[in-house]
Protein backbone atom coordinates (compact mmCIF):
# COMPACT_ATOMS: atom_id res chain seq x y z
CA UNK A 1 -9.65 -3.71 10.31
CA UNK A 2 -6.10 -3.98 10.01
CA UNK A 3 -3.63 -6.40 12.21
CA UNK A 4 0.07 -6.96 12.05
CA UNK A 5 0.81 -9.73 9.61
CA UNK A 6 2.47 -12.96 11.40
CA UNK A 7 4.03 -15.51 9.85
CA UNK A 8 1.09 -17.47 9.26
CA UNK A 9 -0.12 -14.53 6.83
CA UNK A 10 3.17 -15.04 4.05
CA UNK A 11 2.07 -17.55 1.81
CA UNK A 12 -1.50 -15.00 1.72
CA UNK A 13 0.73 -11.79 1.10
CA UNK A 14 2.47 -13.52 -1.44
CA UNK A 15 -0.51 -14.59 -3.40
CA UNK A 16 -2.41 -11.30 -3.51
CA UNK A 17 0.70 -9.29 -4.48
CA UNK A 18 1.39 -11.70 -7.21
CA UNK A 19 -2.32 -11.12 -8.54
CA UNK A 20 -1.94 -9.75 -12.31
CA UNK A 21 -3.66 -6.31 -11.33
CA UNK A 22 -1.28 -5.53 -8.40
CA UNK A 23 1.52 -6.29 -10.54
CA UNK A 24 0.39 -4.26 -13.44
CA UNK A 25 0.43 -1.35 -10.90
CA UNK A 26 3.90 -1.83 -9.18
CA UNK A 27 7.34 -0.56 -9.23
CA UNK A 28 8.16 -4.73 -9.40
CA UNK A 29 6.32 -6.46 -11.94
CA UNK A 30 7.75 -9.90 -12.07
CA UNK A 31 5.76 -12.94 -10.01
CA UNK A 32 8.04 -13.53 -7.33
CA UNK A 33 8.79 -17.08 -6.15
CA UNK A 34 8.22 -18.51 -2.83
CA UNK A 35 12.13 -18.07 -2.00
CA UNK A 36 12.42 -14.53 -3.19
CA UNK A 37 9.14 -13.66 -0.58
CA UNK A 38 10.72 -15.86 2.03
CA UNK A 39 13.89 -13.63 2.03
CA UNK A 40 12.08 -10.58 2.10
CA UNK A 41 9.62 -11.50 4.87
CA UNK A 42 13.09 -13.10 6.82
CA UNK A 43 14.05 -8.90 6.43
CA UNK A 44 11.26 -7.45 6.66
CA UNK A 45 9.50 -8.93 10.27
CA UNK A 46 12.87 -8.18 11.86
CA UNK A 47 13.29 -5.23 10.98
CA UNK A 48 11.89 -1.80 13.57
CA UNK A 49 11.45 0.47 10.70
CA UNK A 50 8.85 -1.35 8.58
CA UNK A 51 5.42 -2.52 9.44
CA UNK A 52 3.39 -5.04 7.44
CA UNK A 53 -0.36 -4.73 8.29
CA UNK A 54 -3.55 -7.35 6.83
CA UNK A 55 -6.31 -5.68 5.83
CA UNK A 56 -9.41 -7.36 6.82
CA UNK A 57 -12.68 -7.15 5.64
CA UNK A 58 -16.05 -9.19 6.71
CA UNK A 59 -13.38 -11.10 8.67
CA UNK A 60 -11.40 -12.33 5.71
CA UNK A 61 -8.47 -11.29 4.25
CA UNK A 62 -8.53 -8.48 1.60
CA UNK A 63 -5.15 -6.44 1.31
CA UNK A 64 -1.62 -5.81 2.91
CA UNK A 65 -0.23 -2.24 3.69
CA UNK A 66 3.09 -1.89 4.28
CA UNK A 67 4.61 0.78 6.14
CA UNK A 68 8.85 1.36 5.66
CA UNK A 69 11.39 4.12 6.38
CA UNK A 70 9.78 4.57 10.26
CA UNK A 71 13.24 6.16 11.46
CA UNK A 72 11.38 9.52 12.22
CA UNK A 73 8.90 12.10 11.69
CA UNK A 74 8.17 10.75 8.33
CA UNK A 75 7.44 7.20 6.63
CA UNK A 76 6.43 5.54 3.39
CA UNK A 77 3.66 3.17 2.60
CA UNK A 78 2.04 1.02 -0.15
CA UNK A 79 -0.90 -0.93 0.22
CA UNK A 80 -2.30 -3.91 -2.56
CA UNK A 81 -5.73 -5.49 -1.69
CA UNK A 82 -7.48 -8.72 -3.13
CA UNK A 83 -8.46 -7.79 -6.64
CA UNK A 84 -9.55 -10.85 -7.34
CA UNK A 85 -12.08 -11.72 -4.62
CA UNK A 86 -12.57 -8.52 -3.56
CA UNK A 87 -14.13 -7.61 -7.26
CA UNK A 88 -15.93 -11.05 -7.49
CA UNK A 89 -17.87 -9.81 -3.99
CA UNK A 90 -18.51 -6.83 -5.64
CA UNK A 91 -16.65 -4.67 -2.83
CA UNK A 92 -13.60 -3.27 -4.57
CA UNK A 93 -14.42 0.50 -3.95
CA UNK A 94 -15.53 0.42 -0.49
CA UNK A 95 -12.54 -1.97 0.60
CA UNK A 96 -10.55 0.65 -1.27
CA UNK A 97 -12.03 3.61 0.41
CA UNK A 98 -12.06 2.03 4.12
CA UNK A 99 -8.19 0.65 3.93
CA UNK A 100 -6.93 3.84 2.72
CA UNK A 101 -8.80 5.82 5.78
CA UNK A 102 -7.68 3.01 8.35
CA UNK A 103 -4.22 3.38 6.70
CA UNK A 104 -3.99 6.82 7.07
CA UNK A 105 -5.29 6.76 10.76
CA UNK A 106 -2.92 4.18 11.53
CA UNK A 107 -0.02 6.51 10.21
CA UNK A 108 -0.43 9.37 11.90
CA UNK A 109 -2.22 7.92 15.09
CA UNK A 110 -0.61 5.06 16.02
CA UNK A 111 2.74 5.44 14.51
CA UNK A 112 2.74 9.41 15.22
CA UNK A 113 4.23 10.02 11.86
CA UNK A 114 4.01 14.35 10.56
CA UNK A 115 4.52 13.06 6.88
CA UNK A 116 3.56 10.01 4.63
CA UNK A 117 4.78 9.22 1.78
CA UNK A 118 4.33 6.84 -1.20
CA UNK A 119 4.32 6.37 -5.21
CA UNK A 120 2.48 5.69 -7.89
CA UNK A 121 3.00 4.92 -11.48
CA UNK A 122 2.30 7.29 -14.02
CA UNK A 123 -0.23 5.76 -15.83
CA UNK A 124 -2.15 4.47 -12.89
CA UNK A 125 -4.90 7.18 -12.88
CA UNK A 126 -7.53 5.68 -10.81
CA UNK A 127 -5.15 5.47 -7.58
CA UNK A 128 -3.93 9.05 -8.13
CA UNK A 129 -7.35 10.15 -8.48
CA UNK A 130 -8.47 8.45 -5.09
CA UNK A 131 -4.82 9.86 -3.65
CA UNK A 132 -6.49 13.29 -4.63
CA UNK A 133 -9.31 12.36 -2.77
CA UNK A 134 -7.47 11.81 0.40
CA UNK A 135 -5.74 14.93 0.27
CA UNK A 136 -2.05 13.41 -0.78
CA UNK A 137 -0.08 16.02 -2.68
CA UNK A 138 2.07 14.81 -5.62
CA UNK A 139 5.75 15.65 -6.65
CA UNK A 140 7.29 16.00 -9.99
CA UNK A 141 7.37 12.55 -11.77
CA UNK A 142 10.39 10.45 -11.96
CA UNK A 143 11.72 8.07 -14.86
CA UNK A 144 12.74 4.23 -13.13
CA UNK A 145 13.75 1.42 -15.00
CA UNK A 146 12.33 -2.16 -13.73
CA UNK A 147 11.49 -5.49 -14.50
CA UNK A 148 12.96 -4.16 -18.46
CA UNK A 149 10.03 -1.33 -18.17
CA UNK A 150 10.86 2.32 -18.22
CA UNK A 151 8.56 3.82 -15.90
CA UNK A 152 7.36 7.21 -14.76
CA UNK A 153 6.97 7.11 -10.93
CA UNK A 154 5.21 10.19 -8.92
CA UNK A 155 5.67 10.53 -5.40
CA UNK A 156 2.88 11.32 -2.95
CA UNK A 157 2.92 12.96 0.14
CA UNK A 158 0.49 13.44 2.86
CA UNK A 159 0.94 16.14 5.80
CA UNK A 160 -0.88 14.85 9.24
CA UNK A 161 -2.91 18.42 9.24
CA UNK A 162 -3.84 17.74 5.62
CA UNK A 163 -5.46 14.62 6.12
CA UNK A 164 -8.81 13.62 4.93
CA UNK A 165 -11.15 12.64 8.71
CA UNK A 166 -14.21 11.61 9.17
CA UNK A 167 -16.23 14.37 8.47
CA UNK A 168 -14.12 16.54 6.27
């Protein structure tokens, strides 16, 4: 299930993006302090063209998706979930599976978006694989610098006719 995160939810999104396996996987690798999350959540709730979702699972939390760059037919997203608990319950694929579907629902069917789009690092092979799987197209890679890492970013795109449903 996913529900718009409130402000009761920051200190939780801060804690499971800071978990060593989402941060081995993102653009932004550095832990980021309680005032660094506080401005960006002071942005971020305010502002119409972003949209920060909780991911629930069994009725606890298990993963954020964020939605940004709403000004149109298209928009961007990222999602992290709960490494840590979710892979000590033993539920790390099928949370994986189920937030990317209720994502991708969400994008097209509630926010009425044609296009999504996203990234993903180079290396990260697993995500692009399940990207694959959900029908997201990639574009030629790009070289970033963050954090002191040279990276090699790929953006992913997703057309609302190419989606993955329920029985496709």
């Amino acid at each position: 299930m996913l529900r718009t995160a409130t402000d009761a939810d920051v200190d939780t999104v801060r804690r499971l993006r800071n978990q060593q396996a989402n941060r081995d996987v993102s653009i932004t690798s550095h832990e980021i302090s309680a005032d660094e999350h506080a401005t960006w959540w002071a942005k971020t709730s305010v502002d119409p063209t972003r949209r920060v979702l909780i991911y629930e699972r069994g009725g606890e939390t298990a993963g954020v998706v964020n939605f940004f760059d709403l000004d149109g037919p298209s928009g961007a997203w990222g999602f992290f979930l709960d490494a840590d608990g979710l892979a000590e319950r033993g539920e790390t694929l099928p949370a994986w599976i189920e937030v990317m579907r209720e994502a991708t629902a969400y994008a097209f069917d509630e926010l009425g978006l044609d296009v999504l789009t996203g990234e993903v690092l180079e290396h990260n092979a697993v995500v692009r694989q399940m990207n694959r799987r959900f029908r997201f197209a990639e574009g030629p890679p790009e070289v970033r610098y963050a954090d002191g890492r040279e990276l090699t970013v790929i953006p992913i795109s997703l057309r609302k006719q190419d989606r993955r449903t329920q029985g496709k």
